[in-house]
PDB file of C-alpha atoms in Angstrom:
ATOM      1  CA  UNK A  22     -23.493   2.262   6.722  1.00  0.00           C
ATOM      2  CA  UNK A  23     -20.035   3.301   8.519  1.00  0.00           C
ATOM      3  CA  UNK A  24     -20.554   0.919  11.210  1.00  0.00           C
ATOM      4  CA  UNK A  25     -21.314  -1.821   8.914  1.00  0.00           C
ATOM      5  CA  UNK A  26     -18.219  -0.810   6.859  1.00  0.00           C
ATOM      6  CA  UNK A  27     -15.686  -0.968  10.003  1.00  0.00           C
ATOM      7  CA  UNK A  28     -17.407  -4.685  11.277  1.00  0.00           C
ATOM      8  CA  UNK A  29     -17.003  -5.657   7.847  1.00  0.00           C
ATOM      9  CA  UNK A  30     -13.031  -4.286   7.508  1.00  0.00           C
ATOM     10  CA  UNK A  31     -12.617  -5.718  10.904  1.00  0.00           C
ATOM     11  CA  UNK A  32     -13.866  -9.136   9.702  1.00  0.00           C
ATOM     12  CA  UNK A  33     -11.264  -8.910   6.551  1.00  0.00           C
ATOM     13  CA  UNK A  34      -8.813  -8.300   8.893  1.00  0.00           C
ATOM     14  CA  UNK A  35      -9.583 -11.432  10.755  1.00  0.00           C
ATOM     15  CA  UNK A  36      -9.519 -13.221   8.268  1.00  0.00           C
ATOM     16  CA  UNK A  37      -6.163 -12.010   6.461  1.00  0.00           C
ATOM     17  CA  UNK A  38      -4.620 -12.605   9.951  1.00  0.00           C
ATOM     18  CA  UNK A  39      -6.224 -15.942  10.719  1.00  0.00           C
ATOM     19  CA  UNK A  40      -5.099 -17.391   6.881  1.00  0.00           C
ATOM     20  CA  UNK A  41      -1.233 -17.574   8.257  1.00  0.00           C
ATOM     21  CA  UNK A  42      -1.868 -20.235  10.633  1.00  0.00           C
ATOM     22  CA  UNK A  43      -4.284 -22.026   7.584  1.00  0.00           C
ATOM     23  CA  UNK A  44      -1.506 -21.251   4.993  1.00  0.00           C
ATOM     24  CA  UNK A  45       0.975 -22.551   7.768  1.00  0.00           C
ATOM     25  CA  UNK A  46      -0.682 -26.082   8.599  1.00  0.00           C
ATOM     26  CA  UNK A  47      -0.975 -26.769   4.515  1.00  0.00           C
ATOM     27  CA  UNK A  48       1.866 -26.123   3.280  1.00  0.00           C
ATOM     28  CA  UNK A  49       2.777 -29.637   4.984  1.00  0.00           C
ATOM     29  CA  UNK A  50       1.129 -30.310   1.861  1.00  0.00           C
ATOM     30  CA  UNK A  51       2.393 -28.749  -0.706  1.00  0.00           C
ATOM     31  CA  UNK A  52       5.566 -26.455  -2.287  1.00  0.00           C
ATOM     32  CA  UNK A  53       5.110 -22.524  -1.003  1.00  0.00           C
ATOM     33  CA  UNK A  54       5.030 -21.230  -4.330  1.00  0.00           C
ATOM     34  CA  UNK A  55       2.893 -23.794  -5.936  1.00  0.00           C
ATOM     35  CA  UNK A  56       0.517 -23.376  -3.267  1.00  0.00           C
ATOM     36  CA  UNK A  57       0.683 -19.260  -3.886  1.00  0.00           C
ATOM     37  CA  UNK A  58       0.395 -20.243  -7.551  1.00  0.00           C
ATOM     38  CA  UNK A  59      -2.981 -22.730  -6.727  1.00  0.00           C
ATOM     39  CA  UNK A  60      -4.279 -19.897  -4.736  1.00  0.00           C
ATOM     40  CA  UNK A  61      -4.466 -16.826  -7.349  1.00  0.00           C
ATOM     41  CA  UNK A  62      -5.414 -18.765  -9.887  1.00  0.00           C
ATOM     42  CA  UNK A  63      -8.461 -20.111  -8.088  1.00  0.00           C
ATOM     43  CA  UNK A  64      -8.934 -16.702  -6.920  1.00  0.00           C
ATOM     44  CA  UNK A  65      -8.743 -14.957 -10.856  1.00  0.00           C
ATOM     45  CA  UNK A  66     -11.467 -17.614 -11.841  1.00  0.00           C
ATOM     46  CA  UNK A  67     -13.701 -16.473  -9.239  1.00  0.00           C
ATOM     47  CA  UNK A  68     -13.093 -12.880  -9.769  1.00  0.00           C
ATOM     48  CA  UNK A  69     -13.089 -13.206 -13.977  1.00  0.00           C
ATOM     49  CA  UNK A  70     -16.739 -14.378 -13.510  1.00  0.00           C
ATOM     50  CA  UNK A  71     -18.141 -11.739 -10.463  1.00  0.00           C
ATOM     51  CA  UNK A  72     -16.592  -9.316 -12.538  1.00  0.00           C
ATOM     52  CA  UNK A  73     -17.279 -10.677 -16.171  1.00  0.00           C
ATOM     53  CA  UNK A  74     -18.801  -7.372 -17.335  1.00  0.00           C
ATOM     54  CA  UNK A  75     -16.137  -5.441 -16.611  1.00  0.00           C
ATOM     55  CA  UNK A  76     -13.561  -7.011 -19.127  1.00  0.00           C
ATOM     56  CA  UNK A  77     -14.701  -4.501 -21.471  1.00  0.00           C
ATOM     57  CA  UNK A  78     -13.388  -1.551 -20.124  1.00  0.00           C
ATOM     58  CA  UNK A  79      -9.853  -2.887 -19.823  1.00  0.00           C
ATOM     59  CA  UNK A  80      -7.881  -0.641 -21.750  1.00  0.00           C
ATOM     60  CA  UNK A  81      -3.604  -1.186 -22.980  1.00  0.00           C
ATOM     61  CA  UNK A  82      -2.731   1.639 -20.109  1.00  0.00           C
ATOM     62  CA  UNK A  83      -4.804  -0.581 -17.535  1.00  0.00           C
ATOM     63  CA  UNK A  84      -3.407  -3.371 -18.903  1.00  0.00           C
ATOM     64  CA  UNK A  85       0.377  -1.786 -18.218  1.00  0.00           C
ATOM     65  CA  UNK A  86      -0.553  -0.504 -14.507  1.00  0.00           C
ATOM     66  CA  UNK A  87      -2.359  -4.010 -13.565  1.00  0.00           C
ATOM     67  CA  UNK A  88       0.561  -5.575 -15.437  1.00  0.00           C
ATOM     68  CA  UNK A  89       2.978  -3.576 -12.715  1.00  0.00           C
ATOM     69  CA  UNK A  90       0.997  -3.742  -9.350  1.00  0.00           C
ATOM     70  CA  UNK A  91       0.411  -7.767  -9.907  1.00  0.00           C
ATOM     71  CA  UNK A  92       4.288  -8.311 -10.132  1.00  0.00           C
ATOM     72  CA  UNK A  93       4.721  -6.722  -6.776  1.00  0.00           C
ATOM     73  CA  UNK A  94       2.048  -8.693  -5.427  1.00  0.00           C
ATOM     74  CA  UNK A  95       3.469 -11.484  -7.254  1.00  0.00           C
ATOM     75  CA  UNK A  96       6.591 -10.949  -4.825  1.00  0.00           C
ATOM     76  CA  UNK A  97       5.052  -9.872  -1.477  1.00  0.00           C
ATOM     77  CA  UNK A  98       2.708 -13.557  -1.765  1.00  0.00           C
ATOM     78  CA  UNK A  99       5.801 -15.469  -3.129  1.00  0.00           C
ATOM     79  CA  UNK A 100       8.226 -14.178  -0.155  1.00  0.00           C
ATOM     80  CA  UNK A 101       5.364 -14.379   2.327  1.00  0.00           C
ATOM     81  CA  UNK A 102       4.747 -17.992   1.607  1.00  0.00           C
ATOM     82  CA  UNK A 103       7.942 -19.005   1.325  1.00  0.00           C
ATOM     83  CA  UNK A 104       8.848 -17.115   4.656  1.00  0.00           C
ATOM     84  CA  UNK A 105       6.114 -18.666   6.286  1.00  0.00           C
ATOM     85  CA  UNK A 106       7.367 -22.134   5.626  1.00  0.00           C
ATOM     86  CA  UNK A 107      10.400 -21.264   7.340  1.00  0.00           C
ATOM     87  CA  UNK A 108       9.298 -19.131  10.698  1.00  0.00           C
ATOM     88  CA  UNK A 109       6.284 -19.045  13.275  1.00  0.00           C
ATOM     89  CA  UNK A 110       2.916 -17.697  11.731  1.00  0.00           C
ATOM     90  CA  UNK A 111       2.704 -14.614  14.464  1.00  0.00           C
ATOM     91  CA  UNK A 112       6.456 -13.687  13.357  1.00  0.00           C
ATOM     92  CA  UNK A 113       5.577 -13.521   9.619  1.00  0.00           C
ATOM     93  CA  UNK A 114       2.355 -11.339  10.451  1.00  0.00           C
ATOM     94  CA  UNK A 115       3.950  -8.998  12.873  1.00  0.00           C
ATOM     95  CA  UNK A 116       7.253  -8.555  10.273  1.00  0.00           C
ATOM     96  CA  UNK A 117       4.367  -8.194   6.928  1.00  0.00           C
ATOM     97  CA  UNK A 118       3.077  -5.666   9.112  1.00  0.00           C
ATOM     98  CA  UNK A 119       5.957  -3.363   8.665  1.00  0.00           C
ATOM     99  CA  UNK A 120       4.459  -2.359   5.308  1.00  0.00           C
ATOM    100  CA  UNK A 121       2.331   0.302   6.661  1.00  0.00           C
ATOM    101  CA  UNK A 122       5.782   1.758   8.123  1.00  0.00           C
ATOM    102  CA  UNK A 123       7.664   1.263   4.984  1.00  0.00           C
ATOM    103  CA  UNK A 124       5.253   2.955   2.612  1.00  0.00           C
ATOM    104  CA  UNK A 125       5.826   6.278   3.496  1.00  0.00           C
ATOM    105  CA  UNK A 126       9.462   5.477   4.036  1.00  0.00           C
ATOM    106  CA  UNK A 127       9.632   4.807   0.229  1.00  0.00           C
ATOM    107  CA  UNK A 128       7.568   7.696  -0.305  1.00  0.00           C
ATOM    108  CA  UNK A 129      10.650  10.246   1.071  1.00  0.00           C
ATOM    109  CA  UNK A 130      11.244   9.370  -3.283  1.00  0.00           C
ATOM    110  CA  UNK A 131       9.089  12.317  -4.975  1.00  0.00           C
ATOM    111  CA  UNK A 132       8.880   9.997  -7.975  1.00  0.00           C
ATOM    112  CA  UNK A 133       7.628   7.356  -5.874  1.00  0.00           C
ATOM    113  CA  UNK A 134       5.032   8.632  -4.010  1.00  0.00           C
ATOM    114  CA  UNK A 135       1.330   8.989  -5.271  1.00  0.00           C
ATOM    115  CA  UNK A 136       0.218  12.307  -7.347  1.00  0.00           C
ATOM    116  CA  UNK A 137      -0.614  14.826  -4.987  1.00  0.00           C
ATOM    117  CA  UNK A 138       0.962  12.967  -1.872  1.00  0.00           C
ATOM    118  CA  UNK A 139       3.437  14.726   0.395  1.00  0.00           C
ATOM    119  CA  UNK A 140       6.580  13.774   1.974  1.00  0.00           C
ATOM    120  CA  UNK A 141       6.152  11.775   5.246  1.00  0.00           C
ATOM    121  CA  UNK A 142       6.143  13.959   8.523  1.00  0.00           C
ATOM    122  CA  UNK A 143       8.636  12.849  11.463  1.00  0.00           C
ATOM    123  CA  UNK A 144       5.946  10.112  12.727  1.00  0.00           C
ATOM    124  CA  UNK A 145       6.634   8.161   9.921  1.00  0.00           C
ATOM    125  CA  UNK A 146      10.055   8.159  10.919  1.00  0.00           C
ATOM    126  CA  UNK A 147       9.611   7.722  14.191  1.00  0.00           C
ATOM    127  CA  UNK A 148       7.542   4.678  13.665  1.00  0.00           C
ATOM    128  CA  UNK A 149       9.995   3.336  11.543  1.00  0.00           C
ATOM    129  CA  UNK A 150      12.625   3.180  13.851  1.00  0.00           C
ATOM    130  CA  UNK A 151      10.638   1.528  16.695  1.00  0.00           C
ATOM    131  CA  UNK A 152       9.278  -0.964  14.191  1.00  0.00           C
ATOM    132  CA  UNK A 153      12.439  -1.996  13.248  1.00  0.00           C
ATOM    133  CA  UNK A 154      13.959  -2.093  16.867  1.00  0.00           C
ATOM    134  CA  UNK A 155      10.455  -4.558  17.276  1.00  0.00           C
ATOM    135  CA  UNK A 156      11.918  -6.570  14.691  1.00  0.00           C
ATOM    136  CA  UNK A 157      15.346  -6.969  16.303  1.00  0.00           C
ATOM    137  CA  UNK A 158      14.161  -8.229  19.304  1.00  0.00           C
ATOM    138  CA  UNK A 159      11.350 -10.353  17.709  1.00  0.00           C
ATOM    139  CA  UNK A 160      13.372 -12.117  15.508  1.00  0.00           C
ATOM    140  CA  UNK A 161      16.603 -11.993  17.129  1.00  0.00           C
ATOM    141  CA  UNK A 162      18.095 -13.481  20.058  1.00  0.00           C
ATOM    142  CA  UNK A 163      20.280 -12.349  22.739  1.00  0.00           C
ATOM    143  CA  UNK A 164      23.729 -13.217  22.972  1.00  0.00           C
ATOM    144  CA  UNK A 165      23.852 -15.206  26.205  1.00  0.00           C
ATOM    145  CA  UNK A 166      23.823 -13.143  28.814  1.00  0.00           C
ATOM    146  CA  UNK A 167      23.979  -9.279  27.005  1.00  0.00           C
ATOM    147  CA  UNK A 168      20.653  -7.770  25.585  1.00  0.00           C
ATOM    148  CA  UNK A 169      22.772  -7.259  21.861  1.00  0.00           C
ATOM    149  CA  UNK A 170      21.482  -9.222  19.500  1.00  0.00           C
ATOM    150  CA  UNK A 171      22.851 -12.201  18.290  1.00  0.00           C
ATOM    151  CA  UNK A 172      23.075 -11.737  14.951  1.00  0.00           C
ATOM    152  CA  UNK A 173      24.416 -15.203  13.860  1.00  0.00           C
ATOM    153  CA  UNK A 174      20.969 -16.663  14.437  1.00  0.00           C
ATOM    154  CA  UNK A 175      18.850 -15.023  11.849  1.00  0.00           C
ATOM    155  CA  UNK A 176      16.029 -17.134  10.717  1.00  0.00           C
ATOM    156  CA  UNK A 177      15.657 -17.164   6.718  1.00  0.00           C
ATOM    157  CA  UNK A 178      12.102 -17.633   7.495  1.00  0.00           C
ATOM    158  CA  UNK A 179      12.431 -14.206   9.166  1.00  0.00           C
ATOM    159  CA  UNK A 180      14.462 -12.757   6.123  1.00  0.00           C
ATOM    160  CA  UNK A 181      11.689 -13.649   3.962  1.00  0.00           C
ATOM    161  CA  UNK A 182       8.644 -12.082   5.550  1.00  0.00           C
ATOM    162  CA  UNK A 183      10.839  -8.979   5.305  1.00  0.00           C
ATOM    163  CA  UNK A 184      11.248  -9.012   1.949  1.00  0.00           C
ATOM    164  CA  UNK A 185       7.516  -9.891   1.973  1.00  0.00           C
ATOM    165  CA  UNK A 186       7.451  -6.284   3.594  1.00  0.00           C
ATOM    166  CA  UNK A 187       8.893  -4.504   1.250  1.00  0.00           C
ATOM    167  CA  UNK A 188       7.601  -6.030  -1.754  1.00  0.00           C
ATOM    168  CA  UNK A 189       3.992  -5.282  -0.466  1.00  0.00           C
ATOM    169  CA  UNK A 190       5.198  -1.863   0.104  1.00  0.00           C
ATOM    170  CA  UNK A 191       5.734  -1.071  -3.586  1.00  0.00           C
ATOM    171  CA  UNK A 192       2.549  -2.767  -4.082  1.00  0.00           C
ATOM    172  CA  UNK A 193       1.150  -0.179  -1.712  1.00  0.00           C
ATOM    173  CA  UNK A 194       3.076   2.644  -4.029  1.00  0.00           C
ATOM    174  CA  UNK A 195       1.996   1.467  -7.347  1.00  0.00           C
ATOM    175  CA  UNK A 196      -1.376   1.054  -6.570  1.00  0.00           C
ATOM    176  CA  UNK A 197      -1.828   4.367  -5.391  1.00  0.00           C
ATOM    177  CA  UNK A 198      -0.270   5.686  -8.723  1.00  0.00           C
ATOM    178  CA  UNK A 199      -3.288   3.223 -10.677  1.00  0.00           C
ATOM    179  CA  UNK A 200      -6.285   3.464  -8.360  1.00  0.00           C
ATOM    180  CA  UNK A 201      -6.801   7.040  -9.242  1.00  0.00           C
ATOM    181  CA  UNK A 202      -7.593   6.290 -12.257  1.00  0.00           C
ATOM    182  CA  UNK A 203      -8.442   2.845 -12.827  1.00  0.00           C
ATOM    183  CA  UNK A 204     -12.232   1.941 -11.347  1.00  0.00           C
ATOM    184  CA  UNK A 205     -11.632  -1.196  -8.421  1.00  0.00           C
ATOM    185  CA  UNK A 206     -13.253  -4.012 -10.557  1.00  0.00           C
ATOM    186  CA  UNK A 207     -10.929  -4.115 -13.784  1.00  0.00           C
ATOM    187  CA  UNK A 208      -7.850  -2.844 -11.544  1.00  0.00           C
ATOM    188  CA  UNK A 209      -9.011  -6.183  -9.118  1.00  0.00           C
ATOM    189  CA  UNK A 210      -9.211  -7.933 -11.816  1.00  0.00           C
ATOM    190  CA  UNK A 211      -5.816  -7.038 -13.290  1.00  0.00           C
ATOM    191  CA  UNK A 212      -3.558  -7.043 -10.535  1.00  0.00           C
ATOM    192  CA  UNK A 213      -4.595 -11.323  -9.393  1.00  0.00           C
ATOM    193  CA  UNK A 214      -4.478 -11.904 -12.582  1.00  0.00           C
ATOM    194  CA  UNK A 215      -0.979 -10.854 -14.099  1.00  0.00           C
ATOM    195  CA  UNK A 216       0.076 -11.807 -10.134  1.00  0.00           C
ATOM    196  CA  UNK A 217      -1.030 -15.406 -11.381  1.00  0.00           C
ATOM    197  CA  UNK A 218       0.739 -15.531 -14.716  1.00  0.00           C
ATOM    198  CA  UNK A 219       4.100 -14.255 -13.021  1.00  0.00           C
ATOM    199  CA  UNK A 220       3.829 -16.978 -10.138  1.00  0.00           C
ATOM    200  CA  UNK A 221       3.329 -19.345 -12.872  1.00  0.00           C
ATOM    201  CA  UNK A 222       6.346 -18.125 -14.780  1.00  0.00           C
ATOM    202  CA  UNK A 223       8.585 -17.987 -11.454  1.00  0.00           C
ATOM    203  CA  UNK A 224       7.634 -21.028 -10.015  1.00  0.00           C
ATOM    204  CA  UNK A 225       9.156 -23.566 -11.582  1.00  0.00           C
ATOM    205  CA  UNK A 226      12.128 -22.048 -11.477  1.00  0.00           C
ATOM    206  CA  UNK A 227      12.687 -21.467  -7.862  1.00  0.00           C
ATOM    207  CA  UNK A 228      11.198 -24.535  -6.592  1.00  0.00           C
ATOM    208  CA  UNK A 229       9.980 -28.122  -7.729  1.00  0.00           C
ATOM    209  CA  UNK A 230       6.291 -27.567  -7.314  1.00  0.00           C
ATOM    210  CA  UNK A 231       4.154 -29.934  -5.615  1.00  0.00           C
ATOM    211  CA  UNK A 232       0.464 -30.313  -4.351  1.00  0.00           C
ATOM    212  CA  UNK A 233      -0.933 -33.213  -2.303  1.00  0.00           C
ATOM    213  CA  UNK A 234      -4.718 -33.093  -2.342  1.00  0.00           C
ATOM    214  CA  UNK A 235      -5.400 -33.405   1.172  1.00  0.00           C
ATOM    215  CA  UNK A 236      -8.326 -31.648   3.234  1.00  0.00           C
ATOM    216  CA  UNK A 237      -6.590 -29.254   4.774  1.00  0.00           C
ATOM    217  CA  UNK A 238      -5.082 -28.105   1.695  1.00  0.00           C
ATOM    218  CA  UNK A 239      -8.293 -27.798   0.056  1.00  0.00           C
ATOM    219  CA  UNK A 240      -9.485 -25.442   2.614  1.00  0.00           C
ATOM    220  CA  UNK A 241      -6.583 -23.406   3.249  1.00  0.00           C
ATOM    221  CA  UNK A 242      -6.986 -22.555  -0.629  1.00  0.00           C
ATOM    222  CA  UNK A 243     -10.530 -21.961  -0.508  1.00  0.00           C
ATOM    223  CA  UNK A 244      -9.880 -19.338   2.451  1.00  0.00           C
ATOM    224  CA  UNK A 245      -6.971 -17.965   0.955  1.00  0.00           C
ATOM    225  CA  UNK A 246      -8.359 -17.689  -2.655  1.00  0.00           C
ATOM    226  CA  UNK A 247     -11.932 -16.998  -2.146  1.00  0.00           C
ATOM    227  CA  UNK A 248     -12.092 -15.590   1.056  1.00  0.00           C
ATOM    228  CA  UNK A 249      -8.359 -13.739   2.049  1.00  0.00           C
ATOM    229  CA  UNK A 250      -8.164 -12.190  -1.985  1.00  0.00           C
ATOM    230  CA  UNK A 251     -11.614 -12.254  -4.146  1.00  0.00           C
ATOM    231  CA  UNK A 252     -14.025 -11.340  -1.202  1.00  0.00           C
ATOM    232  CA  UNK A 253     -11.084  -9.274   0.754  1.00  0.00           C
ATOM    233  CA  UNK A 254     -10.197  -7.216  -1.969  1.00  0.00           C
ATOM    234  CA  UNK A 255     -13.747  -6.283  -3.105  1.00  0.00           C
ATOM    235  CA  UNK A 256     -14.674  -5.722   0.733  1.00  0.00           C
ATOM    236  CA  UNK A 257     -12.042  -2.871   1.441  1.00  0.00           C
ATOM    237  CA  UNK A 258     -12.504  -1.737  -2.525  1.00  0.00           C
ATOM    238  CA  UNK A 259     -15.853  -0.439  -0.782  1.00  0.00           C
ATOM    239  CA  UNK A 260     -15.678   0.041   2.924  1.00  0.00           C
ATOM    240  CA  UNK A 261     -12.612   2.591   1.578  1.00  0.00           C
ATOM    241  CA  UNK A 262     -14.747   4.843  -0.116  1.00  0.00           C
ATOM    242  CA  UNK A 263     -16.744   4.956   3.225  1.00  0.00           C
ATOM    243  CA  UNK A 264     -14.132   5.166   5.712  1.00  0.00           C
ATOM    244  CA  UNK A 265     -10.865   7.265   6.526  1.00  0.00           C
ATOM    245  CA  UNK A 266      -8.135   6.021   5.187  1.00  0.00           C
ATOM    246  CA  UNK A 267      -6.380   6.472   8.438  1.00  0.00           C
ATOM    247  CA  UNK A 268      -9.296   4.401  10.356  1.00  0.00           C
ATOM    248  CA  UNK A 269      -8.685   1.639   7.398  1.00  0.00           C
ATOM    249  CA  UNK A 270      -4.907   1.581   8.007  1.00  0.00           C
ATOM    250  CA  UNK A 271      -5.518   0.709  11.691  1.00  0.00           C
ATOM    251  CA  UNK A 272      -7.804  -1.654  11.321  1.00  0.00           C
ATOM    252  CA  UNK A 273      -5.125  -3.496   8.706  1.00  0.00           C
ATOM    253  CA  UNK A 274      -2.524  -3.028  11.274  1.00  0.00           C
ATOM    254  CA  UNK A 275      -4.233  -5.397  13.617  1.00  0.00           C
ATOM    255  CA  UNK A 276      -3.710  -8.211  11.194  1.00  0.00           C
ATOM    256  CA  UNK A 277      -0.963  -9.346  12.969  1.00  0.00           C
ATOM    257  CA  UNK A 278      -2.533  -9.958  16.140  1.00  0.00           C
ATOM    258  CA  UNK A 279      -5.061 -11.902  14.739  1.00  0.00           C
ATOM    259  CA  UNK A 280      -2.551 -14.007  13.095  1.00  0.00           C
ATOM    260  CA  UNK A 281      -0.671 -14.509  17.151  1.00  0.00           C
ATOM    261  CA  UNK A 282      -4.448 -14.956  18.816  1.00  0.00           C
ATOM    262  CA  UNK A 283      -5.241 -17.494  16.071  1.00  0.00           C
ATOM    263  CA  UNK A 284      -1.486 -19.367  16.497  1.00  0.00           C
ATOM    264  CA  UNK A 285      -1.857 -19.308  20.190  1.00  0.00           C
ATOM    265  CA  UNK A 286      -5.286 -20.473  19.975  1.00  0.00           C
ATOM    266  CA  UNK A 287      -4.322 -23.449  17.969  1.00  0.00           C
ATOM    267  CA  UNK A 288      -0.987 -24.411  17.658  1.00  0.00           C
ATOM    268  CA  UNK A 289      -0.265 -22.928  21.248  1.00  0.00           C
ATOM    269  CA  UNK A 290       2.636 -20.612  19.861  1.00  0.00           C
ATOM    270  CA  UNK A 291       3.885 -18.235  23.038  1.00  0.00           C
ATOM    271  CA  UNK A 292       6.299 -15.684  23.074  1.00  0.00           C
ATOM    272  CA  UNK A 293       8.153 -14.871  25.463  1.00  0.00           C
ATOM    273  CA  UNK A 294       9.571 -11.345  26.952  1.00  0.00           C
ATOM    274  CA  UNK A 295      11.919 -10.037  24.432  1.00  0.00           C
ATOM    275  CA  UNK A 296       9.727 -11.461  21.677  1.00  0.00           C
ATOM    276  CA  UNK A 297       6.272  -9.966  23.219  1.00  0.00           C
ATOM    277  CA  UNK A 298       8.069  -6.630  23.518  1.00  0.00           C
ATOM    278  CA  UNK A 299       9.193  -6.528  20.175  1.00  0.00           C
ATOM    279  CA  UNK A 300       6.231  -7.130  18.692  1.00  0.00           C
ATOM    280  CA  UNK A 301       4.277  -4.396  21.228  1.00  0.00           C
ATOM    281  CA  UNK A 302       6.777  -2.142  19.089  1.00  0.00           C
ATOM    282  CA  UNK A 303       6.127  -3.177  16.074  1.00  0.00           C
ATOM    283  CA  UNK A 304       2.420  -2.515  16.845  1.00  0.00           C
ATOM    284  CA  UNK A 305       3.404   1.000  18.309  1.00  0.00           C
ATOM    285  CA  UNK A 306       5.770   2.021  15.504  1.00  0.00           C
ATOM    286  CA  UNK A 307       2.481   1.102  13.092  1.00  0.00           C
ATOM    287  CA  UNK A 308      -0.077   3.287  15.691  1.00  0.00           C
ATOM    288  CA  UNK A 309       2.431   6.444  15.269  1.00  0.00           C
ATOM    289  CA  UNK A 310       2.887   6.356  11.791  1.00  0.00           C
ATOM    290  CA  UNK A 311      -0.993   5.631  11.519  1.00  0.00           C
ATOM    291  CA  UNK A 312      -2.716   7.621  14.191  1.00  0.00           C
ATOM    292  CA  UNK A 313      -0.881  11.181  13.692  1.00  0.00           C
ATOM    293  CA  UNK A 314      -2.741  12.752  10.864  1.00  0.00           C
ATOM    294  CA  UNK A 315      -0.687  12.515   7.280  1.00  0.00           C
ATOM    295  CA  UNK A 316      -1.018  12.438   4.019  1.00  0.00           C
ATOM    296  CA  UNK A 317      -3.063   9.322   2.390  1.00  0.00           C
ATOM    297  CA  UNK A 318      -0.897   6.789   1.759  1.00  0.00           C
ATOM    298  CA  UNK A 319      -2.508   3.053   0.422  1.00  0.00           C
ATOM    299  CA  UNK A 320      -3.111   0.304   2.991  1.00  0.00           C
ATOM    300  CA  UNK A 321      -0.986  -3.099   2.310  1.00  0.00           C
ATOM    301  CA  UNK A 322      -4.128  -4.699   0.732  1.00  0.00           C
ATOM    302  CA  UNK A 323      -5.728  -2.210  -1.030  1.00  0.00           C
ATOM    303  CA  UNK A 324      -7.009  -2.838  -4.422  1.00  0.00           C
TER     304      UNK A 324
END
């Protein structure tokens, strides 16, 4: 059962990483948001029906706490998307992968961090600093010939995916407040759908949506809605009451290097030195604050 659990977390993975260079190669088709907004609702549909039987024990406190974790994954999908549009798909990953870094950042806030969670030890730190060091030289060139970054050429793509980041990282927070005591299925449920019903409030008025019905943009939204959120979600909704929560978290944090295997598989996306190394410390910031036993903090997609 464990080792089905991990080759089954390990596909989700995969697949979460794999769905930027999709998401990437559609949106040539259509508006970021409205494809977000597309996405989740296809997604809820699915999910209202696997789940019908569960509508019944939604209760006006669930309602509240699904009401709060689907706005902040309302804003992690909206920034991701739109961030994606903008920058390479191995850049978004490797910068969304800072969440498991800035949870327990965020958690240093008593009020913020889950009942019965304790501050974050010095790895957490630790990984936070190299993470964001990984970021500088991902993201940023050099200034001719000095190694300091120049700061002037900031991609807004690259902005974006950060505040992808932290958006998913109060996800993270207020889900580990509600999944305590709110069973997977309604909580599931919950979270995709008010996360539809505030992309369709905010879309139209940060972009002029647009869809072109084209076959690549029906299957990037029938791998991001059915596969990358209804089957994902359920997936690590079990394999987490199987595995660690540490041996989860790792697992998660190789979503990015799916996403730069998939991009260099098929749109031949290479990075060079100073953007390899920066992502090798992004990846080790993630291993410190993961490996080094803690306190449980929630995983960027759990639900």
């Amino acid at each position: 059962m464990r080792l089905r659990a991990y080759l089954l977390m390990l596909l989700v993975v995969a697949i979460w990483g794999t769905t930027f260079v999709v998401v990437k190669d559609a949106l040539a088709d259509a508006t970021p948001l409205a494809f977000n907004l597309a996405r989740m609702v296809l997604a809820f549909l699915v999910m209202s029906m696997v789940y019908r039987r569960h509508w019944r024990e939604v209760t006006r406190g669930q309602l509240a706490a699904g009401a709060i974790v689907g706005f902040f994954l309302a804003a992690g999908y909206q920034f991701q998307t739109a961030g994606l549009a903008k920058t390479t798909p191995s850049k978004c990953a490797f910068i969304t992968g800072l969440v498991v870094v800035l949870v327990p950042l965020f958690s240093v806030i008593q009020k913020l961090r889950p009942p019965g969670a304790k501050a974050p030890r010095w790895n957490a730190f630790t990984g936070a600093l190299l993470a964001f060091l990984g970021i500088v030289l991902l993201t940023v060139p050099s200034s001719g010939a000095s190694l300091l970054p120049d700061l002037t050429s900031i991609n807004i793509g690259d902005m974006l995916s950060l505040g992808c980041a932290i958006a998913f990282a109060f996800h993270c927070i207020a889900l580990g407040h509600a999944s305590p005591r709110i069973r997977f299925q309604p909580l599931a449920l919950l979270q995709v759908g008010f996360c539809a019903l505030f992309m369709a409030i905010s879309t139209p008025l940060l972009e002029h949506p647009h869809l072109h019905p084209t076959p690549r943009l029906g299957l990037a939204l029938a791998v991001s809605a059915l596969l990358s959120t209804a089957v994902a979600f359920s997936v690590q909704s079990w394999a987490q009451s199987i595995l660690p929560t540490t041996h989860v978290a790792l697992l998660t944090a190789l979503e990015p290097v799916f996403a730069w295997i998939t991009s260099f598989l098929i749109l031949g996306e290479r990075l060079g030195l100073r953007p390899a190394s920066g992502a090798i410390l992004i990846l080790a910031g993630i291993a410190l604050t993961e490996l080094v036993p803690q306190p449980h903090v929630p995983t960027a997609h759990e639900a």
